[in-house]
Coordinates of C-alpha atoms and ligand atoms in Angstrom, one line a residue:
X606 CA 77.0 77.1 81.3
X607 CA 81.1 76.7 81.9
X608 CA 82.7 74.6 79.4
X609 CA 84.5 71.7 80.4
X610 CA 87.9 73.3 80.2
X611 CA 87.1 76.7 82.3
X612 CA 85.3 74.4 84.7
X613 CA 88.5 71.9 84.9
X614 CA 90.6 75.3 85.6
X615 CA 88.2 76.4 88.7
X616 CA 88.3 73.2 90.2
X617 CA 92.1 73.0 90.1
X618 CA 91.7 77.1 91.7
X619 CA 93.5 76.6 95.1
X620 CA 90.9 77.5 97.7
X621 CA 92.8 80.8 99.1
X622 CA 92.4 81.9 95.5
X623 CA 89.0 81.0 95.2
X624 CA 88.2 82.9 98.4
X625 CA 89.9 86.2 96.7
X626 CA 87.8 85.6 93.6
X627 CA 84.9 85.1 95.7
X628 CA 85.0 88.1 97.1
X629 CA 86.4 90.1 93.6
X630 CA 83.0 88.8 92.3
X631 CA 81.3 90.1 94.9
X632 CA 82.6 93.5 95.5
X633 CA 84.5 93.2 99.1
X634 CA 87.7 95.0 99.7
X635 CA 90.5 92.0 99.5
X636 CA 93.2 92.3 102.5
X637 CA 96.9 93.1 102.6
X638 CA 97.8 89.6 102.5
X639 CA 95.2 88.6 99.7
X640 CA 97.1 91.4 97.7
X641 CA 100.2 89.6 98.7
X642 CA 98.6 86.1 97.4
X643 CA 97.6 87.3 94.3
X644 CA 100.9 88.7 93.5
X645 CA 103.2 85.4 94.6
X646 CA 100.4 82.8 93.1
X647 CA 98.0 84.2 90.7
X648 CA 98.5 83.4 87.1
X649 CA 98.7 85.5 84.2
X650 CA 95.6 84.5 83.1
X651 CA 93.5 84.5 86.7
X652 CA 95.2 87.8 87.3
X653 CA 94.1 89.3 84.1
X654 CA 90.0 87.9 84.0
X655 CA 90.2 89.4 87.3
X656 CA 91.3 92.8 86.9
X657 CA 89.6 92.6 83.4
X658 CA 86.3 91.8 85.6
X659 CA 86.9 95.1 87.9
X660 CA 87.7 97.2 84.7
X661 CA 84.7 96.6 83.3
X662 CA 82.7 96.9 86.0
X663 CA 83.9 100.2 86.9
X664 CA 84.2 101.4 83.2
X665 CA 82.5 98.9 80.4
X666 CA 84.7 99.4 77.6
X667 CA 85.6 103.0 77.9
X668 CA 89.6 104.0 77.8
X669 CA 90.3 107.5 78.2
X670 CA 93.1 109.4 77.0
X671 CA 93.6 113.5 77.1
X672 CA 95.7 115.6 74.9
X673 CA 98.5 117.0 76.9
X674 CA 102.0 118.6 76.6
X675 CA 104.7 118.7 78.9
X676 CA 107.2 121.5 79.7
X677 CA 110.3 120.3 81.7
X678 CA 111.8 123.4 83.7
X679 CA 114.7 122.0 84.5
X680 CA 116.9 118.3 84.8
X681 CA 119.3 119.8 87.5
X682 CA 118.2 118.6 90.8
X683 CA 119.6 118.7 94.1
X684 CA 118.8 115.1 94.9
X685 CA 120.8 111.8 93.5
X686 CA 117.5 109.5 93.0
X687 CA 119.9 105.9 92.2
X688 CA 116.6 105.1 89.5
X689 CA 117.1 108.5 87.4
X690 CA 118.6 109.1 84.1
X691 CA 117.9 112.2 83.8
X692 CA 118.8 114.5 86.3
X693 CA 121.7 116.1 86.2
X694 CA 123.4 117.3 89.7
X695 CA 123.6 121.3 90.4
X696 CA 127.4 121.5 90.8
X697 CA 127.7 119.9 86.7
X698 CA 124.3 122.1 85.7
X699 CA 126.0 123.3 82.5
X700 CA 125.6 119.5 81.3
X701 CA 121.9 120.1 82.2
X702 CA 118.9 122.9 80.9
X703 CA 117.1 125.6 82.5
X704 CA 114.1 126.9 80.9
X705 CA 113.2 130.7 81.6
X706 CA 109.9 131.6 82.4
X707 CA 109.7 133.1 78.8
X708 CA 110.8 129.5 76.9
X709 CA 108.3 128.0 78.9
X710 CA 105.5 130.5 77.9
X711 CA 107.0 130.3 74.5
X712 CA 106.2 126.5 74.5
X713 CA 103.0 127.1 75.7
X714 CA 102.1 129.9 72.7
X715 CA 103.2 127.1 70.3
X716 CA 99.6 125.1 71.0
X717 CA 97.5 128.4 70.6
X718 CA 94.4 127.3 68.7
X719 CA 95.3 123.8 69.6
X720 CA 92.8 121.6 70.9
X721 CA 94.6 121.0 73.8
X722 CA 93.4 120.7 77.6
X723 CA 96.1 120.2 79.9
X724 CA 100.0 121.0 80.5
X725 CA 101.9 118.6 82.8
X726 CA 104.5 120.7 84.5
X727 CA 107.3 118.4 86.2
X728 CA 111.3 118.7 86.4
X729 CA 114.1 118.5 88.6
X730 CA 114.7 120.4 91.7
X731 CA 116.6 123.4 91.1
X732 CA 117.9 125.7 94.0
X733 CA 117.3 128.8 91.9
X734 CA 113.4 127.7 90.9
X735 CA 111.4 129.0 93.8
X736 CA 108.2 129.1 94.8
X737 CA 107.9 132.6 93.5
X738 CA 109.0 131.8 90.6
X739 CA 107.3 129.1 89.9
X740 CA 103.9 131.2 90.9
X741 CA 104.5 133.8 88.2
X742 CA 104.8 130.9 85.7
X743 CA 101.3 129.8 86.6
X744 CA 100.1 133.3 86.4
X745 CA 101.6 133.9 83.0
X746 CA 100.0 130.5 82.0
X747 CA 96.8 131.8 83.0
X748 CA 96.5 135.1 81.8
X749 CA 97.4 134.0 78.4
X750 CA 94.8 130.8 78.6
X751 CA 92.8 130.3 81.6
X752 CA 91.1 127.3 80.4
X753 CA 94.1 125.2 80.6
X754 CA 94.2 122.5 82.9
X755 CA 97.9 123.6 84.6
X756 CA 99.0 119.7 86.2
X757 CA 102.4 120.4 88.1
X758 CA 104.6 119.4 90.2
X759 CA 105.6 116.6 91.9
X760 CA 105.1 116.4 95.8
X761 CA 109.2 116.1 95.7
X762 CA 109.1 120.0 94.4
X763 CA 106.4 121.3 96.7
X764 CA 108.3 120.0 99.6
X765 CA 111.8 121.3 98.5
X766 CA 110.0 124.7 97.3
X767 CA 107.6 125.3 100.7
X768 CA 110.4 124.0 103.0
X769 CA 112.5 126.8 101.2
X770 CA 110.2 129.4 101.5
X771 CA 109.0 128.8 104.7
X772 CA 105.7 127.9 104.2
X773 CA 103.5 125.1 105.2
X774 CA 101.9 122.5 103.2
X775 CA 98.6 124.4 103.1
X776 CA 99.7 127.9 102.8
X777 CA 101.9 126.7 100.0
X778 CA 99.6 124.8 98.1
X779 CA 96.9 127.8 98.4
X780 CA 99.7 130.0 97.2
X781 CA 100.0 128.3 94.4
X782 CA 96.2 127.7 94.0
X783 CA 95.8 131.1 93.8
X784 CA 98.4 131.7 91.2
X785 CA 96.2 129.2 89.2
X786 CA 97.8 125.5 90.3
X787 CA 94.9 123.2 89.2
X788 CA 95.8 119.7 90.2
X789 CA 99.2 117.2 90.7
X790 CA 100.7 114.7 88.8
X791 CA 101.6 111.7 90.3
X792 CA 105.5 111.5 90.8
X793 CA 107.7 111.2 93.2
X794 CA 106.1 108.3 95.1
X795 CA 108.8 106.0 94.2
X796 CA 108.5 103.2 96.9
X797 CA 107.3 104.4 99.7
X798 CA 108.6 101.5 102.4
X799 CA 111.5 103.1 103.9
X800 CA 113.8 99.4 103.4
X801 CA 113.7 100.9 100.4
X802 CA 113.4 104.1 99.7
X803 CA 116.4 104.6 101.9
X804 CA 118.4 102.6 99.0
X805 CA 116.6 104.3 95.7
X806 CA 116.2 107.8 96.9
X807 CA 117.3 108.5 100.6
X808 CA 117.6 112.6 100.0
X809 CA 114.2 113.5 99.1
X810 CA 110.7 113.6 101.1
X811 CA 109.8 110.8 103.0
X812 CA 106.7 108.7 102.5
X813 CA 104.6 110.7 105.2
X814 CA 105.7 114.0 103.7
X815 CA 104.3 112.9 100.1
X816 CA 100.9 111.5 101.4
X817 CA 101.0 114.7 103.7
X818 CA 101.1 117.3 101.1
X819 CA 98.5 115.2 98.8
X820 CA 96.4 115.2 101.8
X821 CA 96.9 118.6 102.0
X822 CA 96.0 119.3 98.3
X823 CA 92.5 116.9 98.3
X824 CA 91.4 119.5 101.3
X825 CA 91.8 122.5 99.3
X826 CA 89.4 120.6 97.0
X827 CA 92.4 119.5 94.5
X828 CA 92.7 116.4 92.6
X829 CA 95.4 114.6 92.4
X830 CA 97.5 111.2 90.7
X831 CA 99.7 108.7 92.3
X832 CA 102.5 107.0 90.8
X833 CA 104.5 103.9 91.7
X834 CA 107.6 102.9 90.8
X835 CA 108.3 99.1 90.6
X836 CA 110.3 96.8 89.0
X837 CA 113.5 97.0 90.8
X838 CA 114.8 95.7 94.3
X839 CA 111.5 96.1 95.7
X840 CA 109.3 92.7 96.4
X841 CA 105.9 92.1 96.6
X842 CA 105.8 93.3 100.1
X843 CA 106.9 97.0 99.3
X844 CA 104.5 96.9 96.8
X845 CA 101.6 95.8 99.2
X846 CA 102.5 98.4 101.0
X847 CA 102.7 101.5 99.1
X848 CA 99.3 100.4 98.3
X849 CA 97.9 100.3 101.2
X850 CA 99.1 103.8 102.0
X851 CA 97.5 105.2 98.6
X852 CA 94.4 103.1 99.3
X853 CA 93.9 104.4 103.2
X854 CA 94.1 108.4 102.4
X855 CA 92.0 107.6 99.7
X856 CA 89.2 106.2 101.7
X857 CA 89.9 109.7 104.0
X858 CA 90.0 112.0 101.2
X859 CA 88.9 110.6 97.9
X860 CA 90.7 113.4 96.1
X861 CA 93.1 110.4 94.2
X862 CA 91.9 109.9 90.4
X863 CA 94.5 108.1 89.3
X864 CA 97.1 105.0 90.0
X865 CA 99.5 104.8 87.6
X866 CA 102.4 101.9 88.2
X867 CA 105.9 103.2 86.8
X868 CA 107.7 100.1 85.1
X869 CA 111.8 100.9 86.0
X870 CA 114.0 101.2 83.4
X871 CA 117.3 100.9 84.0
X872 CA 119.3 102.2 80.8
X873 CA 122.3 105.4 82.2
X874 CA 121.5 104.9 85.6
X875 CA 123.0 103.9 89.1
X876 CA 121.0 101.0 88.8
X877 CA 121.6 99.8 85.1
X878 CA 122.8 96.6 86.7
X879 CA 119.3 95.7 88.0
X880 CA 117.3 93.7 85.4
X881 CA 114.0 95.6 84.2
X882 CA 110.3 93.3 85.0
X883 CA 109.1 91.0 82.4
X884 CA 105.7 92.1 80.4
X885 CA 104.0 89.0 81.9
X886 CA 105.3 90.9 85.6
X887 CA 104.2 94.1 84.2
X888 CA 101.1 92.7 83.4
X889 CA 100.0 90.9 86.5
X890 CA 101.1 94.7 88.3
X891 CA 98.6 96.3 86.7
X892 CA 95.7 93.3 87.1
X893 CA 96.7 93.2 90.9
X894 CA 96.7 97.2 91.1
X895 CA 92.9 97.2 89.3
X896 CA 91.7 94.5 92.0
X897 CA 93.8 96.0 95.3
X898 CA 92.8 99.7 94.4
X899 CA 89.1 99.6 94.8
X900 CA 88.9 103.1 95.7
X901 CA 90.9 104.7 93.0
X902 CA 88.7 105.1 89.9
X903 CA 91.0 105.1 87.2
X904 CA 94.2 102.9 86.6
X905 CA 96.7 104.5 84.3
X906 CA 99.1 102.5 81.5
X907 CA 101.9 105.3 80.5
X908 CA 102.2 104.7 77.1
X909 CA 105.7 106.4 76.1
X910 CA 106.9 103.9 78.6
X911 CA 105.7 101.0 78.0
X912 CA 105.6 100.7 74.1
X913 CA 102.1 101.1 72.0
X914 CA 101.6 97.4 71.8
X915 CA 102.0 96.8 75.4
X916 CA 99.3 99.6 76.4
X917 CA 97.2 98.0 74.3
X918 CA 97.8 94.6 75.9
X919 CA 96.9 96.7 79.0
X920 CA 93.8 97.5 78.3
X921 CA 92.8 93.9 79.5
X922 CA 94.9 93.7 82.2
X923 CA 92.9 96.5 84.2
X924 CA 93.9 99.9 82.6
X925 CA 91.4 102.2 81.2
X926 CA 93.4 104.9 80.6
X927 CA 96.5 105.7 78.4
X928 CA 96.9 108.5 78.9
X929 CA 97.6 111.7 76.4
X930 CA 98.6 112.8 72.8
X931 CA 102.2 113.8 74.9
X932 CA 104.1 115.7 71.8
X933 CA 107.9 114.7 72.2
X934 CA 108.6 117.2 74.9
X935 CA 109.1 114.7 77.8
X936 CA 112.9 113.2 78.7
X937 CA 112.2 111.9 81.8
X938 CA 111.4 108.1 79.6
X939 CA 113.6 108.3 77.1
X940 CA 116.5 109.0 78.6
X941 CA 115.6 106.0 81.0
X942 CA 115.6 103.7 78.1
X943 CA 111.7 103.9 77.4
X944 CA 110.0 101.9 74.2
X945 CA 109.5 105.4 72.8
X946 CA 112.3 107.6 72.1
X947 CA 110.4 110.7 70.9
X948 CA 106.8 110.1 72.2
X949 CA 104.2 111.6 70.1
X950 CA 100.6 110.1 68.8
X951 CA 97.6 112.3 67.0
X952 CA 94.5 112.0 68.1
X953 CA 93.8 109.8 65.2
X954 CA 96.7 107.1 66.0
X955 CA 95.5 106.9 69.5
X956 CA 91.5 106.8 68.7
X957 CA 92.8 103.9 66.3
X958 CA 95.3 102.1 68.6
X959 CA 92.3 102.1 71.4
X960 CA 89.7 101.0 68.7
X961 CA 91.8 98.1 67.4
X962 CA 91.5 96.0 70.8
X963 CA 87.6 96.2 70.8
X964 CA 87.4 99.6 73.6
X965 CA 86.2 102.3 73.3
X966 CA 88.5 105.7 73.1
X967 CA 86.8 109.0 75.2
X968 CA 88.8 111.9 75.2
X969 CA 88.6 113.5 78.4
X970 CA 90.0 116.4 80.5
X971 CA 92.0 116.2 83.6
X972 CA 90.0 115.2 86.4
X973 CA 88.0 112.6 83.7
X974 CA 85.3 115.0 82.2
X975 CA 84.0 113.7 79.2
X976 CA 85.2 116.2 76.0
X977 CA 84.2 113.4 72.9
X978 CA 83.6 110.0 72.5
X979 CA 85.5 108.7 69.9
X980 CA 83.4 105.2 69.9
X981 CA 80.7 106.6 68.0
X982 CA 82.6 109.4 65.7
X983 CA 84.2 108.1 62.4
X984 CA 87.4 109.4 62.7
X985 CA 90.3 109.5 59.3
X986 CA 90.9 106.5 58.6
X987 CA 94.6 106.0 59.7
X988 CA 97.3 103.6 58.8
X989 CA 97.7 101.4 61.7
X990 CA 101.3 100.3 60.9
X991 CA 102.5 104.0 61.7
X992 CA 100.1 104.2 64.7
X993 CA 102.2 100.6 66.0
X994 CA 105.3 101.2 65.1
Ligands
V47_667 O1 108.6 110.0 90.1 C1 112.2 108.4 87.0 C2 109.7 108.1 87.3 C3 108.3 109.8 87.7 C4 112.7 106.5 86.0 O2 100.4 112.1 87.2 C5 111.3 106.6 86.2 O3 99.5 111.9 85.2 C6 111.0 104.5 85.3 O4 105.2 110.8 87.9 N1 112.4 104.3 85.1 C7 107.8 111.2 87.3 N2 110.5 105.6 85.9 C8 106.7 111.1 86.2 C9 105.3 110.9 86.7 C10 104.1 110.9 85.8 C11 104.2 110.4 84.6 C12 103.1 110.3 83.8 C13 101.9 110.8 84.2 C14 101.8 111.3 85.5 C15 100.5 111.8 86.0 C16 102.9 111.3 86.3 O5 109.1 109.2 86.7 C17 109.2 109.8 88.9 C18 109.8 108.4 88.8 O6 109.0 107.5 89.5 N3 111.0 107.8 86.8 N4 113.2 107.7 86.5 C19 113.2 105.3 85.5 N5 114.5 105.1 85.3
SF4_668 FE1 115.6 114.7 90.9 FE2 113.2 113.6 90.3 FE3 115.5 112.6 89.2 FE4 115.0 112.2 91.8 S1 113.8 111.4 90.1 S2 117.0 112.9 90.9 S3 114.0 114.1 92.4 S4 114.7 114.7 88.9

């Protein structure tokens, strides 16, 4: 039985709305321009029941989170992305770092006999960084633990690193396959709509080249993540649209595990004079994202980003996943202006910032294996005001 007030608020539901929460209810797809609706004239509040609705559907009250570290090659690039902080162009690379393959294996001997899963490898685009290089790195990684989950690089670095070594998609990605590549993150998708890509970040692979080489990856039977960066001088439209690219190879492939929408942030950038989204905006992406991206089973809030409080808020918005214990090793955030300067959580302060909005925190491995289920485990007690603040 509705009460009188949440029946007062579906009458007063314009019928296009209704129609789109007809069919949420019911399981259908919603179109291009139902995604468009719900962006220009959903509420807050419908937005939210309605991703909420999907969430739980798809997941009850699980959230997931992994424990993860991140090694950064590099910040000198050879491309002048207007949204980034942190790169640092090759002719100034003295203002920038350069990891050798040792200091990266010596950051990965610093978590032996750490419960750790995965390490998310992602940097710049250095000229000197091949793809033999990078190969050997992955080897090394191996030999020394070959039950790591190895996560790297962007679709930006394949391209620049095949199209370098002369190598196709395929024979590239099997290279690296080989060399023990497991899965790829996310980055890189930016905006795909060239109106404006063309204005963010005209010198690196196009749209097509990005889906191509995740394409690429799904048939050689590896998973992969899909980022999207809004929040800028894109509109609704754009957003639509990259969508509906992410949403169509998915329906070909299904080798996509996770969305993950990229709030901007604008601080030491070319665009610092462009205003960063509201939480309420941030918010209704992440509902419309849950509700648009049927086929995509996991929709990722990234924490470091975002603020603790606000991936909490998140988790009933749509998300179901925040995730990983990230040590402070990433600079790609906080040198973007990012809630968290030095992002680090234990396992504890995540299990209790998960725990303290009702859900229920699982611990899983990369491609969303379960590894412990912290709903039913009695974890140390922690002090939630550190875990917040
Ligand atoms: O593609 C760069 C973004 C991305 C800014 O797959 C910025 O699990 C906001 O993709 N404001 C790289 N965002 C990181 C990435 C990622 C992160 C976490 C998890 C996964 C995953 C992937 O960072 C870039 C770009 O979209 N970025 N500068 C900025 N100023
Ligand atoms: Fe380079 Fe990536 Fe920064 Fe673009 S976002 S300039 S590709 S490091």
């Amino acid at each position: 039985m509705l009460s009188s007030t949440s029946a007062e608020i579906l009458k007063s539901l314009p019928k296009d709305l209704s129609i789109i929460q007809d069919k949420i209810y019911s399981g259908e797809r919603i179109t291009e321009e139902e995604g468009l609706l719900l962006f220009e004239r959903g509420s807050l509040s419908f937005l939210g029941s309605l991703g909420n609705y999907v969430r739980e559907k798809k997941h009850g009250d699980i959230t997931y989170f992994n424990r993860n570290f991140h090694i950064e090659p590099t910040n000198v690039c050879v491309f002048t992305c207007n949204f980034c902080s942190y790169s640092r162009v090759y002719a100034n690379r003295d203002e920038g770092w350069e990891l050798s393959a040792e200091q990266m294996m010596h950051m990965v001997k610093k978590y032996d006999g750490q419960p750790v899963t995965e390490v998310h490898i992602v940097g710049g685009v250095h000229p000197k960084m091949n793809l033999e290089f990078f190969a050997e790195l992955l080897r090394k990684i191996k030999e020394h633990r070959p039950s790591l989950h190895i996560k790297a690089f962007t679709a930006v670095e394949l391209d620049y690193m095949f199209r370098k070594a002369k190598k196709t998609n395929e024979e590239g990605l099997n290279y690296l396959k080989n060399a023990g590549l497991d899965s790829l993150p996310g980055g890189g998708a930016e905006i795909f709509h060239s109106e404006i890509r063309e204005r963010i970040c005209a010198d690196k692979v196009d749209a097509e080249g990005w889906l191509n080489i995740h394409e690429a990856a799904h048939k050689l039977g590896m998973h992969s993540n899909a980022t999207m960066l809004y929040g800028h001088i894109e509109n609704y439209y754009h957003r639509i649209d990259h969508m509906s690219r992410l949403r169509k190879l998915q329906d070909k492939t299904g080798g996509f595990n996770t969305f993950i929408p990229l709030k901007f942030r604008n601080k030491d950038n070319d665009m610092s004079h462009v205003n960063e989204s509201s939480i309420v905006e941030d918010m209704k992406m992440y509902a419309v994202a849950r509700i648009y991206m049927d086929n995509f089973p996991h929709l990722k809030a990234y924490w470091p980003m975002l603020g603790r409080q606000n991936a909490q808020l998140s988790l009933s918005f749509g998300v179901n996943d925040i995730d990983g214990t990230i040590d402070d090793t990433t600079k790609i955030y906080s040198m973007a202006g990012a809630e968290e300067q030095n992002p680090s959580m234990t396992t504890a302060e995540l299990v209790a910032l998960i725990k303290q909005v009702k859900r229920k925190p699982v611990e899983r491995g990369t491609l969303y294996n379960v590894i412990k289920d912290y709903s039913v485990i009695d974890i140390k007690e922690v002090d939630l005001n550190t875990a917040l603040n």
